[in-house]
PDB file of C-alpha atoms in Angstrom:
ATOM      1  CA  LEU A   1       7.636  -0.023 -14.996  1.00 78.00           C
ATOM      2  CA  LYS A   2      11.470  -0.200 -14.372  1.00 84.00           C
ATOM      3  CA  THR A   3      11.706   3.437 -14.831  1.00 85.00           C
ATOM      4  CA  LYS A   4       8.831   4.048 -12.764  1.00 82.00           C
ATOM      5  CA  ALA A   5       9.883   1.815  -9.909  1.00 85.00           C
ATOM      6  CA  ALA A   6      13.280   3.485  -9.808  1.00 87.00           C
ATOM      7  CA  GLN A   7      11.656   7.325  -9.478  1.00 88.00           C
ATOM      8  CA  GLU A   8       9.933   5.585  -6.593  1.00 86.00           C
ATOM      9  CA  GLY A   9      12.540   4.029  -4.840  1.00 90.00           C
ATOM     10  CA  ILE A  10      11.416   0.665  -4.519  1.00 90.00           C
ATOM     11  CA  SER A  11      12.483  -2.634  -6.275  1.00 91.00           C
ATOM     12  CA  ILE A  12      10.942  -4.032  -9.564  1.00 91.00           C
ATOM     13  CA  GLY A  13       8.843  -6.484  -7.633  1.00 91.00           C
ATOM     14  CA  GLU A  14       7.138  -4.348  -5.539  1.00 90.00           C
ATOM     15  CA  ALA A  15       6.125  -2.109  -8.374  1.00 90.00           C
ATOM     16  CA  VAL A  16       4.982  -5.360 -10.336  1.00 90.00           C
ATOM     17  CA  THR A  17       2.713  -6.190  -6.717  1.00 88.00           C
ATOM     18  CA  LYS A  18       1.760  -2.188  -6.301  1.00 86.00           C
ATOM     19  CA  ALA A  19       0.735  -2.399 -10.168  1.00 86.00           C
ATOM     20  CA  ILE A  20      -1.705  -5.592  -9.977  1.00 86.00           C
ATOM     21  CA  SER A  21      -2.840  -4.449  -6.340  1.00 82.00           C
ATOM     22  CA  GLU A  22      -4.225  -1.160  -8.382  1.00 82.00           C
ATOM     23  CA  TRP A  23      -5.282  -2.991 -11.220  1.00 82.00           C
ATOM     24  CA  LEU A  24      -7.291  -5.478  -9.779  1.00 84.00           C
ATOM     25  CA  GLY A  25      -8.751  -2.691  -7.361  1.00 80.00           C
ATOM     26  CA  LEU A  26      -7.341  -4.339  -4.173  1.00 70.00           C
ATOM     27  CA  THR A  27      -7.289  -1.581  -1.536  1.00 68.00           C
ATOM     28  CA  LYS A  28      -3.995  -1.557   0.959  1.00 68.00           C
ATOM     29  CA  LYS A  29      -4.765  -2.854   4.318  1.00 71.00           C
ATOM     30  CA  LYS A  30      -3.788  -0.388   6.729  1.00 74.00           C
ATOM     31  CA  LYS A  31      -1.124  -1.639   9.603  1.00 77.00           C
ATOM     32  CA  ARG A  32      -2.761  -2.376  12.675  1.00 79.00           C
ATOM     33  CA  SER A  33      -1.084  -1.431  16.036  1.00 85.00           C
ATOM     34  CA  ILE A  34      -1.687  -3.203  19.333  1.00 85.00           C
ATOM     35  CA  ILE A  35      -2.300   0.901  20.582  1.00 85.00           C
ATOM     36  CA  ASP A  36      -5.309   0.932  18.533  1.00 82.00           C
ATOM     37  CA  ILE A  37      -6.837  -1.813  20.546  1.00 85.00           C
ATOM     38  CA  GLU A  38      -9.395  -0.552  22.820  1.00 87.00           C
ATOM     39  CA  PRO A  39     -10.448  -1.769  25.713  1.00 84.00           C
ATOM     40  CA  GLU A  40     -13.628  -3.752  26.437  1.00 84.00           C
ATOM     41  CA  HIS A  41     -15.999  -3.298  29.002  1.00 83.00           C
ATOM     42  CA  PHE A  42     -17.728  -6.933  30.438  1.00 81.00           C
ATOM     43  CA  GLY A  43     -19.649  -5.220  33.281  1.00 83.00           C
ATOM     44  CA  TYR A  44     -18.852  -4.635  36.712  1.00 86.00           C
ATOM     45  CA  GLN A  45     -19.934  -8.433  37.993  1.00 85.00           C
ATOM     46  CA  TYR A  46     -16.404  -9.275  36.119  1.00 82.00           C
ATOM     47  CA  ARG A  47     -14.476  -6.712  38.221  1.00 84.00           C
ATOM     48  CA  ASN A  48     -12.328  -9.138  40.141  1.00 86.00           C
ATOM     49  CA  LEU A  49     -12.836 -12.235  37.817  1.00 87.00           C
ATOM     50  CA  SER A  50      -8.822 -12.256  37.539  1.00 88.00           C
ATOM     51  CA  GLU A  51      -8.331 -12.730  41.244  1.00 90.00           C
ATOM     52  CA  GLU A  52     -10.813 -15.431  41.629  1.00 90.00           C
ATOM     53  CA  ILE A  53      -9.352 -17.399  38.772  1.00 90.00           C
ATOM     54  CA  ASP A  54      -5.950 -17.030  40.483  1.00 92.00           C
ATOM     55  CA  GLU A  55      -7.589 -18.299  43.871  1.00 91.00           C
ATOM     56  CA  VAL A  56      -8.561 -21.428  41.658  1.00 92.00           C
ATOM     57  CA  ILE A  57      -5.505 -21.918  40.032  1.00 93.00           C
ATOM     58  CA  TYR A  58      -3.371 -21.279  42.445  1.00 91.00           C
ATOM     59  CA  LYS A  59      -4.663 -22.750  45.645  1.00 81.00           C
TER      60      LYS A  59
END
């Protein structure tokens, strides 16, 4: 394990974590980015909702 960690350039702790994850069959979670978030369409009746809320709050 120590040799494998040195070959991959990772610490022994990371190697142990990786080995246990593979042994348990855990899938690696993909890192999510805010860029991946898609806008959601709520319909045209809510087009000016933020402006209406601003009128109520800041009146």
